[in-house]
PDB file of C-alpha atoms in Angstrom:
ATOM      1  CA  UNK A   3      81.993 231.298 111.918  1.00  0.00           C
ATOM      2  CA  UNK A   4      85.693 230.553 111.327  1.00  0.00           C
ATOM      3  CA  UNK A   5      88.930 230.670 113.376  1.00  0.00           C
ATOM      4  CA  UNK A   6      91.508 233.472 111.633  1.00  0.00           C
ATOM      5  CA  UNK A   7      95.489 233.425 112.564  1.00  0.00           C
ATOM      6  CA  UNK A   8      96.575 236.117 110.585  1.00  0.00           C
ATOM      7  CA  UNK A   9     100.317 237.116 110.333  1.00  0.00           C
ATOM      8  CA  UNK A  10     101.021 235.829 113.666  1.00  0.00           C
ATOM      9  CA  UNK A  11     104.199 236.173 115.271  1.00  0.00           C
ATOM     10  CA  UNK A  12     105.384 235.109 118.927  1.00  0.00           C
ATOM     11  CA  UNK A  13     108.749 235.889 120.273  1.00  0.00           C
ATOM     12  CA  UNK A  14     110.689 235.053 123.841  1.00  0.00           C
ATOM     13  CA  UNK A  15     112.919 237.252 123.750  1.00  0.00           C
ATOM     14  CA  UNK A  16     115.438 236.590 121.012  1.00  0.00           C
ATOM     15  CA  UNK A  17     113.590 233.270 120.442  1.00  0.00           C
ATOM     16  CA  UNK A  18     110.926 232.995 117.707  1.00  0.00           C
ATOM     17  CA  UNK A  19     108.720 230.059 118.635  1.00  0.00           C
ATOM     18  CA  UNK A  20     105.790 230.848 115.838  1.00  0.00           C
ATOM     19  CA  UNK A  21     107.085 232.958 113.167  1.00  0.00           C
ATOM     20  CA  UNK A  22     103.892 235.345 110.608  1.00  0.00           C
ATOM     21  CA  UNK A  23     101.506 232.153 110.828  1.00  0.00           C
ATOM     22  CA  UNK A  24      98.493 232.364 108.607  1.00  0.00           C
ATOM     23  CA  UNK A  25      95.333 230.144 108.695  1.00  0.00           C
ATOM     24  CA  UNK A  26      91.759 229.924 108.484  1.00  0.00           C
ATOM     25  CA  UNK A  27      90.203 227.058 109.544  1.00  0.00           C
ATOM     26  CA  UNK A  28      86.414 227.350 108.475  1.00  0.00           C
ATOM     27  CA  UNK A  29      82.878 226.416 110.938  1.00  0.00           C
ATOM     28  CA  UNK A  30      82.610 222.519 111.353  1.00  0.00           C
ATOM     29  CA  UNK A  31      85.540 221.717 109.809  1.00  0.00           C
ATOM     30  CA  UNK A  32      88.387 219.413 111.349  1.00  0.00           C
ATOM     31  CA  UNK A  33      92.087 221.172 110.652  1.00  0.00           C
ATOM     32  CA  UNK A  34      95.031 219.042 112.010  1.00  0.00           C
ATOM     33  CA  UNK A  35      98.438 220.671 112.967  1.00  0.00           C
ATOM     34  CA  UNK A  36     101.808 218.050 112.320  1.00  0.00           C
ATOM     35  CA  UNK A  37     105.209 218.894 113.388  1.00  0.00           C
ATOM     36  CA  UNK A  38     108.172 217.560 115.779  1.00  0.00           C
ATOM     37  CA  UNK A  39     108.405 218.922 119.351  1.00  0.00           C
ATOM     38  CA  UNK A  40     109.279 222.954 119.296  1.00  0.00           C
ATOM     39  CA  UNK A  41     107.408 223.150 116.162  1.00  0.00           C
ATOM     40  CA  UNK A  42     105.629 225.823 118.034  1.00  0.00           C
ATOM     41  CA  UNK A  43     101.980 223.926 117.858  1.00  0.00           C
ATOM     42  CA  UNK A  44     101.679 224.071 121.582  1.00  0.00           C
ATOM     43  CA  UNK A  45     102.584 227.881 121.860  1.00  0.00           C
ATOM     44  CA  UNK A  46      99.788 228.604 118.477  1.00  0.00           C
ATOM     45  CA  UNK A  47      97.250 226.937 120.600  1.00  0.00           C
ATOM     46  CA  UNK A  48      98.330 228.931 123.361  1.00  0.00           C
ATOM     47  CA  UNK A  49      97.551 232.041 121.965  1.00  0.00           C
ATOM     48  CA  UNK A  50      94.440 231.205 119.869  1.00  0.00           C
ATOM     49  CA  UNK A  51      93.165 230.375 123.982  1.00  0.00           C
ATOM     50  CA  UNK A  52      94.219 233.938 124.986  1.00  0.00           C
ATOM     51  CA  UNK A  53      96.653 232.324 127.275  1.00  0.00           C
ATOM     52  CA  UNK A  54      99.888 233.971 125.486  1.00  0.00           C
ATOM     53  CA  UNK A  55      99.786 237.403 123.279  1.00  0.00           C
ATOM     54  CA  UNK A  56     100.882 237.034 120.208  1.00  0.00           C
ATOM     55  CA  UNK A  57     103.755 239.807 119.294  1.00  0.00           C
ATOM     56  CA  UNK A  58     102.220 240.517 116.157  1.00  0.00           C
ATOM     57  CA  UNK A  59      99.522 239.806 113.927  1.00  0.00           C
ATOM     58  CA  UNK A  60      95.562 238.758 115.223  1.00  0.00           C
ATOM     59  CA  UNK A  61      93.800 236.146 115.734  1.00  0.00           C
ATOM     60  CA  UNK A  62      89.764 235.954 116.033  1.00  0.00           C
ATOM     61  CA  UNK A  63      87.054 233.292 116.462  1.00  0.00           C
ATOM     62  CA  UNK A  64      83.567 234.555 114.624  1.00  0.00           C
ATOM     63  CA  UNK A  65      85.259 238.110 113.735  1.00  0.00           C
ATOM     64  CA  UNK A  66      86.324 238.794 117.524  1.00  0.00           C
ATOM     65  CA  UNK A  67      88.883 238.446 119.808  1.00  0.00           C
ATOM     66  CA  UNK A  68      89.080 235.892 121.751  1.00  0.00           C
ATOM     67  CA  UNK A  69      88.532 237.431 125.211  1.00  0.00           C
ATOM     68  CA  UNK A  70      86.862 236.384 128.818  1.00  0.00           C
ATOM     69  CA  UNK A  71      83.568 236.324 127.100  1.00  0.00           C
ATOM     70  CA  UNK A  72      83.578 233.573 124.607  1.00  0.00           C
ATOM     71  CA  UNK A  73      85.612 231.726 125.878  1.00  0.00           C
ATOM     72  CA  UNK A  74      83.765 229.717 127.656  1.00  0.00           C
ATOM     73  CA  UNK A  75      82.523 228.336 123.938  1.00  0.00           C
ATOM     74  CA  UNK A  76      86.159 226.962 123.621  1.00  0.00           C
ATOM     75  CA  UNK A  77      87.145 223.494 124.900  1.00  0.00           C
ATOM     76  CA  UNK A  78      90.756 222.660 125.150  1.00  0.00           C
ATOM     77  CA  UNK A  79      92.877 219.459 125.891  1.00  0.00           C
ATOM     78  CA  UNK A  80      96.096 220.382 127.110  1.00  0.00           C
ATOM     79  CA  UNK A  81      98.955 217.942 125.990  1.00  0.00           C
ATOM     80  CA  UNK A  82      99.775 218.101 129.885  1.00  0.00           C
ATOM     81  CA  UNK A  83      97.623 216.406 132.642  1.00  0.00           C
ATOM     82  CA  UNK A  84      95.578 219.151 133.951  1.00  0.00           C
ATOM     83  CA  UNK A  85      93.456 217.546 136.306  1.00  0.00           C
ATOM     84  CA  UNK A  86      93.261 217.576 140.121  1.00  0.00           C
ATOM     85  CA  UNK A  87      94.429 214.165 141.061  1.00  0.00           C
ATOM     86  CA  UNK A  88      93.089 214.207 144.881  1.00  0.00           C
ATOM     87  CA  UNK A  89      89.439 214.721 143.503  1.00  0.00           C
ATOM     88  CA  UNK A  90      87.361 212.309 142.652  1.00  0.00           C
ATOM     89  CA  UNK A  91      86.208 212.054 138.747  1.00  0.00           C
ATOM     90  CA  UNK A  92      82.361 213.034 138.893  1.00  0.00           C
ATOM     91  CA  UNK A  93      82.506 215.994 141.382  1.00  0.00           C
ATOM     92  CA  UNK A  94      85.907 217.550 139.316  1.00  0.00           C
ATOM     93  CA  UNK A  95      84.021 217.422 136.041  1.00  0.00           C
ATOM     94  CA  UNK A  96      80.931 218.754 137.435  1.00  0.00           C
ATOM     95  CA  UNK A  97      82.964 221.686 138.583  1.00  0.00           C
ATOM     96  CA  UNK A  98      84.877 221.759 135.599  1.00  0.00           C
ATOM     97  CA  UNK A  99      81.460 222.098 133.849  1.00  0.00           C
ATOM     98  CA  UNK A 100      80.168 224.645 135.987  1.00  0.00           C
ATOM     99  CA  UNK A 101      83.673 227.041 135.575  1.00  0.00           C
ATOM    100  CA  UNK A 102      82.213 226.850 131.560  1.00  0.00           C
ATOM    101  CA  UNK A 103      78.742 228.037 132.025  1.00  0.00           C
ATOM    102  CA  UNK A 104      76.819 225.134 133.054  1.00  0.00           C
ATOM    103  CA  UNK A 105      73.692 224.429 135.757  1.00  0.00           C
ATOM    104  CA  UNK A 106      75.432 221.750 138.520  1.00  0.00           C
ATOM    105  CA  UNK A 107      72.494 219.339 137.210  1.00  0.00           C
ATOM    106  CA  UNK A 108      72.674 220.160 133.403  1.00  0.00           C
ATOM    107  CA  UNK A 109      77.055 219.047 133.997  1.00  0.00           C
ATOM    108  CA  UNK A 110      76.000 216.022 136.242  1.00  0.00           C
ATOM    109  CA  UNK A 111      73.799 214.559 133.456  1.00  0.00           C
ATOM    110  CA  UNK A 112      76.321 215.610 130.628  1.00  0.00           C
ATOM    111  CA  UNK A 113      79.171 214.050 132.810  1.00  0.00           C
ATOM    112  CA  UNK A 114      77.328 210.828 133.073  1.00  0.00           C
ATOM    113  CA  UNK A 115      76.367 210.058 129.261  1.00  0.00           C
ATOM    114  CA  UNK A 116      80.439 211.170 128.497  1.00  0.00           C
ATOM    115  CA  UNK A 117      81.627 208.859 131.306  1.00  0.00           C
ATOM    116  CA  UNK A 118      79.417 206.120 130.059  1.00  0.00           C
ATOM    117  CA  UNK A 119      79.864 206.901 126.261  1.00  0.00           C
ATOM    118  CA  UNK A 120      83.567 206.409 127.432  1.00  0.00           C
ATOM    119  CA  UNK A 121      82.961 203.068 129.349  1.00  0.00           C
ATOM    120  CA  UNK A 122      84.751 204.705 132.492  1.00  0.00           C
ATOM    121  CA  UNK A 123      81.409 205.064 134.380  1.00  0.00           C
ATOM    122  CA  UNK A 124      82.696 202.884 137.413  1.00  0.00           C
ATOM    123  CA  UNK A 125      85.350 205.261 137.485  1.00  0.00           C
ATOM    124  CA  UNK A 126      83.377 207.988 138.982  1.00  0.00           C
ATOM    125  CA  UNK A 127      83.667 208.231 142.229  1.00  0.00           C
ATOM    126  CA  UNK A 128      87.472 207.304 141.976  1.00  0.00           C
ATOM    127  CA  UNK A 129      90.789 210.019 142.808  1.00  0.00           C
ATOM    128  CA  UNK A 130      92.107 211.089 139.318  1.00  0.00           C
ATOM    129  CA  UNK A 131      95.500 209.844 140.426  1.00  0.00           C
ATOM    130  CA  UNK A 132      93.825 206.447 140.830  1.00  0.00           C
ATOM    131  CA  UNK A 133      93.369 206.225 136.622  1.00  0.00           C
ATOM    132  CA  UNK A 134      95.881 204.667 133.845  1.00  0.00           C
ATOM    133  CA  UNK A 135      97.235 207.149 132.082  1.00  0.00           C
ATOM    134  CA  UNK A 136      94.721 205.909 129.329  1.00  0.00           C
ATOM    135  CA  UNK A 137      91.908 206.401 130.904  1.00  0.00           C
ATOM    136  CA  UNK A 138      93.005 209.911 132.646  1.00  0.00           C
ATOM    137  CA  UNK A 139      93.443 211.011 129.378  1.00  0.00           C
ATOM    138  CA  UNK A 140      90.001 209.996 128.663  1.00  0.00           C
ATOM    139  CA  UNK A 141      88.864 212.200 131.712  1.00  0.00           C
ATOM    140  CA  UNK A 142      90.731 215.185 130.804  1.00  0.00           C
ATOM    141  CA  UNK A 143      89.231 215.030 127.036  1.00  0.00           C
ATOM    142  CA  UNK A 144      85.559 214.727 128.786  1.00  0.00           C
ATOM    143  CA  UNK A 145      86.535 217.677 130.627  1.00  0.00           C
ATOM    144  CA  UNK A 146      87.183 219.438 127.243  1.00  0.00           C
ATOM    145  CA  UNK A 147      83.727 218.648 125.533  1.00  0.00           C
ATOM    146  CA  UNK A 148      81.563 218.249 128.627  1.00  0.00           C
ATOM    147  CA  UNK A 149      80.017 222.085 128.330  1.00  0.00           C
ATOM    148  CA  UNK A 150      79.513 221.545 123.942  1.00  0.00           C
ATOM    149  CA  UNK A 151      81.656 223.724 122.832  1.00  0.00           C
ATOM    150  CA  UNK A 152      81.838 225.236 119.165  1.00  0.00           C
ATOM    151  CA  UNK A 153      85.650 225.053 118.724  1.00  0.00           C
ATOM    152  CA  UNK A 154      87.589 222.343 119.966  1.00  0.00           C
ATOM    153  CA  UNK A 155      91.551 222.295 120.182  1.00  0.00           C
ATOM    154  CA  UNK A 156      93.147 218.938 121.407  1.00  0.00           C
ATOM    155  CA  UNK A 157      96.535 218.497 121.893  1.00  0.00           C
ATOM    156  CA  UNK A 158      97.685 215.492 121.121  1.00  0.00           C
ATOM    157  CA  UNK A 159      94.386 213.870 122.214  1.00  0.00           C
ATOM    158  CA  UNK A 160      95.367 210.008 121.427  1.00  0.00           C
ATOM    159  CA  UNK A 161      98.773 210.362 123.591  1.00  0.00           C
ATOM    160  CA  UNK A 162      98.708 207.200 125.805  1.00  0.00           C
ATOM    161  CA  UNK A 163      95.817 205.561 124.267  1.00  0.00           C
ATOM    162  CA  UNK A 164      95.880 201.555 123.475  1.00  0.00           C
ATOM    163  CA  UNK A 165      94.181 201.221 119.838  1.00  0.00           C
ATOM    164  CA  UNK A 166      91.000 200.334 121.286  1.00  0.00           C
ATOM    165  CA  UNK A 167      90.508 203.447 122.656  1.00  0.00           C
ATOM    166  CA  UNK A 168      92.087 205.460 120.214  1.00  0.00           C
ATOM    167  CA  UNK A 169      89.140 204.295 117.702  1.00  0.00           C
ATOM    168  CA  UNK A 170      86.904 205.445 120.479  1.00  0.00           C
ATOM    169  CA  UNK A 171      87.696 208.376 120.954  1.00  0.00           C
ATOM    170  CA  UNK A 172      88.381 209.242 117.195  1.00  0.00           C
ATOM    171  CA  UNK A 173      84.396 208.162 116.869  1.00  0.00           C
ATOM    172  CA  UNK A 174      83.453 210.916 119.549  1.00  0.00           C
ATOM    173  CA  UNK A 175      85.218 213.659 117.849  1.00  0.00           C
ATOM    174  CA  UNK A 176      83.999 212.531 114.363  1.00  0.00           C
ATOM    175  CA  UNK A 177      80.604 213.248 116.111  1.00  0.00           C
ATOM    176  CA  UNK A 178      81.172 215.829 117.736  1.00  0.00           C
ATOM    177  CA  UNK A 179      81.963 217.506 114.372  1.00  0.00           C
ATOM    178  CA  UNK A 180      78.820 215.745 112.628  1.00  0.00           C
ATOM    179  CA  UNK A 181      77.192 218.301 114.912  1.00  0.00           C
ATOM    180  CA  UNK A 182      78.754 221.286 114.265  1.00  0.00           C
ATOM    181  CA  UNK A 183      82.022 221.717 115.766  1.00  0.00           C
ATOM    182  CA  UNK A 184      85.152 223.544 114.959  1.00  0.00           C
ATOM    183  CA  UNK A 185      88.301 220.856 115.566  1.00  0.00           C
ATOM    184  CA  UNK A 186      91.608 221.854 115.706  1.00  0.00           C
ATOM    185  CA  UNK A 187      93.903 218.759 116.859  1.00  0.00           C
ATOM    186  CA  UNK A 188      98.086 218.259 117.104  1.00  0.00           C
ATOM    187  CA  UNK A 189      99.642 214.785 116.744  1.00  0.00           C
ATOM    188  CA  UNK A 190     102.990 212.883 116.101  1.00  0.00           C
ATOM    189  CA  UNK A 191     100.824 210.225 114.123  1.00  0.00           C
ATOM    190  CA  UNK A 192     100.342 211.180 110.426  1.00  0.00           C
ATOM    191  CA  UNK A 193      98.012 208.578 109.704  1.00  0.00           C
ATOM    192  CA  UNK A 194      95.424 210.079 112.171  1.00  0.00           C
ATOM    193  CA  UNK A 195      95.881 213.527 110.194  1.00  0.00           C
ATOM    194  CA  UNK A 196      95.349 211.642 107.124  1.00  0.00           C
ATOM    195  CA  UNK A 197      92.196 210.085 108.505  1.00  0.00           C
ATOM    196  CA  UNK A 198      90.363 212.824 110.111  1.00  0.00           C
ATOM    197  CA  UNK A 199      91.673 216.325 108.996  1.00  0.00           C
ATOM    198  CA  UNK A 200      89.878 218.159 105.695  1.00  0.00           C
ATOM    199  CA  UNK A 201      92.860 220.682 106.157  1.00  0.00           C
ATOM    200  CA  UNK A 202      96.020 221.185 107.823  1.00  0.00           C
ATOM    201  CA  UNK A 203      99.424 222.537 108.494  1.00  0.00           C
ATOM    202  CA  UNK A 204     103.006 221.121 109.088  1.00  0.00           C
ATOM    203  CA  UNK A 205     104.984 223.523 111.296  1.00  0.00           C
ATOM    204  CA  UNK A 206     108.991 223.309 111.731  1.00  0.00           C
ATOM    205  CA  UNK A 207     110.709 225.625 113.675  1.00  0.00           C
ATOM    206  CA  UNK A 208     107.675 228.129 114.171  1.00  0.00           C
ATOM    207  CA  UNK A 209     106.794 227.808 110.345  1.00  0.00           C
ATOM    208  CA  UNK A 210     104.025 226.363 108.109  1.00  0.00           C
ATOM    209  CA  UNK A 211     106.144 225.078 105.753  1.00  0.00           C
ATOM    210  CA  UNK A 212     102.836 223.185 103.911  1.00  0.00           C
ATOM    211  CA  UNK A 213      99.169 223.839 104.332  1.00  0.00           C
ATOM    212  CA  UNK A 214      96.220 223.983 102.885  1.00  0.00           C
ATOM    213  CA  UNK A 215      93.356 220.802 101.923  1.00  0.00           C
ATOM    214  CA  UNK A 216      94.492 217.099 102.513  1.00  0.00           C
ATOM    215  CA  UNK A 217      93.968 217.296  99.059  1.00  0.00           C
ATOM    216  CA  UNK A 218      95.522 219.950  97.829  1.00  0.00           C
ATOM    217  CA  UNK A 219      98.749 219.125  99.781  1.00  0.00           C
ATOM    218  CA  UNK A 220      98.969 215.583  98.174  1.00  0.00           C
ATOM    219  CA  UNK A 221      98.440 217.259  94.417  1.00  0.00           C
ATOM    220  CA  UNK A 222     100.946 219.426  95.071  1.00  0.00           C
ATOM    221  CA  UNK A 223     103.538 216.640  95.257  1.00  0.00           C
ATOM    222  CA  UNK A 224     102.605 214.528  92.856  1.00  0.00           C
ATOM    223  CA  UNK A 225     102.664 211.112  92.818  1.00  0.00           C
ATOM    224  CA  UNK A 226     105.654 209.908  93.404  1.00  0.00           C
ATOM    225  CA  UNK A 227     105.397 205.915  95.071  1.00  0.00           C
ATOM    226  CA  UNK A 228     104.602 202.952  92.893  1.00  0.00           C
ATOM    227  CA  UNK A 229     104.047 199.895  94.200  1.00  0.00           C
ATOM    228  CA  UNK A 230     104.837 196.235  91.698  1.00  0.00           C
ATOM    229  CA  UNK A 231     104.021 193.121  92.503  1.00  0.00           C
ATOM    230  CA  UNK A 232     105.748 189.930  90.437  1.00  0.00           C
ATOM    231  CA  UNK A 233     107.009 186.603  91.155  1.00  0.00           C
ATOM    232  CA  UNK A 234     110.253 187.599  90.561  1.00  0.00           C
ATOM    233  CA  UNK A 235     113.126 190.123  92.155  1.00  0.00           C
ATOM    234  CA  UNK A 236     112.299 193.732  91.910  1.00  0.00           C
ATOM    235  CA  UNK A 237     115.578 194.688  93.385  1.00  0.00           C
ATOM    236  CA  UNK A 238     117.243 195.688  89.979  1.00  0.00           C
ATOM    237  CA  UNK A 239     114.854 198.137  89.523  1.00  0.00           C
ATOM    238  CA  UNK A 240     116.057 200.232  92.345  1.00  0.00           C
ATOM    239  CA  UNK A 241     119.139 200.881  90.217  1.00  0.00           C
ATOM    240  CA  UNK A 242     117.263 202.737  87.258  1.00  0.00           C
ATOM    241  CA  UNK A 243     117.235 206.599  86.949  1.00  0.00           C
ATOM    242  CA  UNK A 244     114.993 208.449  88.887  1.00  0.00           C
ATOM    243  CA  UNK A 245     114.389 206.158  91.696  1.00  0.00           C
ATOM    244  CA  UNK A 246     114.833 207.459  94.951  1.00  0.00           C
ATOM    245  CA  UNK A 247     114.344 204.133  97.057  1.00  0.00           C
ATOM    246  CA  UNK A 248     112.707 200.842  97.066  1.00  0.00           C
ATOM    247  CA  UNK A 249     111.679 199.198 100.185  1.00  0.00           C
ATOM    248  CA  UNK A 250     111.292 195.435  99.362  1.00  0.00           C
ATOM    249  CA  UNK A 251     108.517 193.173 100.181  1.00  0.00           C
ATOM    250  CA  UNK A 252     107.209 189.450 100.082  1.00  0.00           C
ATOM    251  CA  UNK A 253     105.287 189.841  97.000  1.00  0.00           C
ATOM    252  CA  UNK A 254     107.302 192.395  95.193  1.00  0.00           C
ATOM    253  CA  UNK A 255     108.101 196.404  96.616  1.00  0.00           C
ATOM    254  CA  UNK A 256     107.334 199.476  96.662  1.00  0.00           C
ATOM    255  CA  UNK A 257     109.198 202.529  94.562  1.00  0.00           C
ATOM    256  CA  UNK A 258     109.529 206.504  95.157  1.00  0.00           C
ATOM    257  CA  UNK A 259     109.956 208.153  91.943  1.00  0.00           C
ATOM    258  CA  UNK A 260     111.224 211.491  91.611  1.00  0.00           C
ATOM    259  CA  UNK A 261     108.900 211.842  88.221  1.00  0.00           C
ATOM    260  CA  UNK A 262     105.261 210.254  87.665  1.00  0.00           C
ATOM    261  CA  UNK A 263     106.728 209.890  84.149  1.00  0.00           C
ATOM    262  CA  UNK A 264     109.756 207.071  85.916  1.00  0.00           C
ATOM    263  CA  UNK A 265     106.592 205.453  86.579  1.00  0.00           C
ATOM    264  CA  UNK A 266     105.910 203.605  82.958  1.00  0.00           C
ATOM    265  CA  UNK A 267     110.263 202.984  82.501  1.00  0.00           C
ATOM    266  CA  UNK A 268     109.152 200.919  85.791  1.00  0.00           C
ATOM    267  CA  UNK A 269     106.782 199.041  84.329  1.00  0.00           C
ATOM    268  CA  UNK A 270     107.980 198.228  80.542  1.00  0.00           C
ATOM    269  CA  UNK A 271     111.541 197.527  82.380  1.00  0.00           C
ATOM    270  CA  UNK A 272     109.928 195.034  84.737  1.00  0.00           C
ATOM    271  CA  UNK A 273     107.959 193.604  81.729  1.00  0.00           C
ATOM    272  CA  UNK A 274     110.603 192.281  80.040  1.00  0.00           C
ATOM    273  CA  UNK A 275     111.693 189.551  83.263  1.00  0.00           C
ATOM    274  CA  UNK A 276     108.136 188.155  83.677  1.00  0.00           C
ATOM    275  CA  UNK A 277     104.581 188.812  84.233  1.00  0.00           C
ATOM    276  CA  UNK A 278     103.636 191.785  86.623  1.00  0.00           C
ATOM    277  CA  UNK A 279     100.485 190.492  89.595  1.00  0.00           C
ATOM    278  CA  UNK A 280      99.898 194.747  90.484  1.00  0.00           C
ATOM    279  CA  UNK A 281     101.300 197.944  89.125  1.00  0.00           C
ATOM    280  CA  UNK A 282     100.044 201.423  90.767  1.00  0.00           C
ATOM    281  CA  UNK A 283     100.982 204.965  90.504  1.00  0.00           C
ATOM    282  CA  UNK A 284      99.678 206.081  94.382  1.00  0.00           C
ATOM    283  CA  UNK A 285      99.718 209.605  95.621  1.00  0.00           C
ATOM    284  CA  UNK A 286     102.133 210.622  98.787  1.00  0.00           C
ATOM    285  CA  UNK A 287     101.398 209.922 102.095  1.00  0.00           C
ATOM    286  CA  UNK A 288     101.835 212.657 105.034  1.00  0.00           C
ATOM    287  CA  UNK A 289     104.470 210.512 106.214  1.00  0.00           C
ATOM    288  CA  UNK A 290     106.353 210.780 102.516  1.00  0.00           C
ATOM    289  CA  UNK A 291     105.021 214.463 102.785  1.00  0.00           C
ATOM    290  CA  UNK A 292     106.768 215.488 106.495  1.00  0.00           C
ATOM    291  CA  UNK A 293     110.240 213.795 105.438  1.00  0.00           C
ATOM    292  CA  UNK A 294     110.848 215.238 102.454  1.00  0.00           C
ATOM    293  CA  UNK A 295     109.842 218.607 103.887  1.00  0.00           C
ATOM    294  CA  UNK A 296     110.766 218.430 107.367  1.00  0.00           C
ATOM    295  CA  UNK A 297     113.838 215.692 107.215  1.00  0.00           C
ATOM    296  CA  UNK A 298     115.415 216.890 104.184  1.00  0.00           C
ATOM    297  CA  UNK A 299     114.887 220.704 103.172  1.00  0.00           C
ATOM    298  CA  UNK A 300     114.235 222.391 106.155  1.00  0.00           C
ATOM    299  CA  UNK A 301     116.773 219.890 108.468  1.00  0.00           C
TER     300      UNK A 301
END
């Protein structure tokens, strides 16, 4: 069972918001989508839920369309609040439950462990509009998982979240994958990406301008940071060739290289002013990843 997006295409009017997108994004695996606002991660989602028509190109969940029929297997998050704020918290995702499938009791009990696996159980019987922002956001991602569906897609699912809860939540939807699960998730934060996703995709202007494996995607740029660590000033070695920057620190700095090979001219240069505490060659991270593709060759 996979999600496909094959040479998708969606256009209002003379305004290309995803532009011949191709993905796969295999059974039980977690894919993560990065990219600025307008990106066009919002309006992929959108159409992988049926709720827009692509203007060219397919997309399919288990070999079919994704149609009135199976969707009820989907859970979404919407980056939006979605939730009826005059209804109390138990009774909206009972209902919400029911909408997907489930037996009023079956939803009760399911809304119960979520609300207490969430620590909001007191919470229950309280008006949506009475919640944090935190904690509605908590709600609406219940509301999302509450009837078990096989492919998840959260949008931006840690928005408004203190750190606490962030680590919460990212606990649930490791789990939720342990058992099975199809995740696709958008976020501004790189370092959750890094953490959770086996694959993903950075979108810019309605592009994938990188995808594929965490993996792959880090081998394909190399390694290009070192990080030293002496009891002397590093700051000379900024000047040498083929540094692009060096970002200073207590106990020495670190360097982006534009060649793995700058690397040892680092160290031997550094060598001869004292004795080196740490050398490493480390690979990219997303962060190094989305600026040099995003800030400087698609700006």
């Amino acid at each position: 069972m996979a999600l496909k997006i094959e040479h998708v295409t969606r256009r209002f009017g003379d305004f290309t918001a995803v532009k011949d997108l191709s993905m796969i994004v295999e059974q039980g695996s977690m894919y993560g989508f990065l990219g600025a606002n307008g990106a066009g991660k919002t309006t992929t989602f959108r159409m992988i839920l049926g709720l827009l028509d692509a203007t060219e190109g397919s997309i399919t969940w288990n070999g079919k369309p994704i149609t009135y029929a199976n969707r009820s297997h989907i859970g979404y998050l919407p980056e939006e609040r979605g939730l009826y704020p005059k209804m109390n918290v138990e009774d909206q995702l009972v209902y919400l439950g029911q909408l997907r499938g489930m037996k009023k009791t079956g939803a009760k009990n399911a809304v119960n462990q979520w609300l207490e696996k969430f620590e909001v159980k007191h919470y229950a019987q309280k008006k949506v509009e009475e919640l944090s922002k935190g904690n509605q956001q908590k709600i609406q991602l219940i509301a999302s998982l509450v009837h078990k569906p096989s492919l998840i897609i959260l949008d931006e699912p840690f928005s408004g979240l203190d750190p606490v809860n962030v680590e919460m939540l990212k606990k649930a939807i490791l789990d939720i994958q342990k058992e099975g699960a199809t995740i696709v998730f958008s976020s501004h934060r790189m370092d959750h990406v890094e953490e959770l996703c086996d694959q993903l995709c950075i979108m810019h202007h309605g592009e994938a301008i990188v995808s594929g494996s965490l993996r792959e995607v880090k081998r394909g740029f190399g390694r290009q940071n070192v990080r030293l660590k002496a009891d002397f000033d590093l700051t000379f070695l900024g000047e040498l060739e083929g540094v692009n920057s060096f970002q200073p620190s207590i106990e020495g700095g670190l360097f982006q290289i534009s060649d793995e090979r700058i690397a040892h001219e680092l160290l031997r240069t550094a060598l001869t002013r004292g004795d080196i505490r740490y050398f490493a060659i480390e690979e990219p991270s997303l962060q190094d990843i989305f600026i040099e593709k995003v800030g400087k060759e698609y700006a």
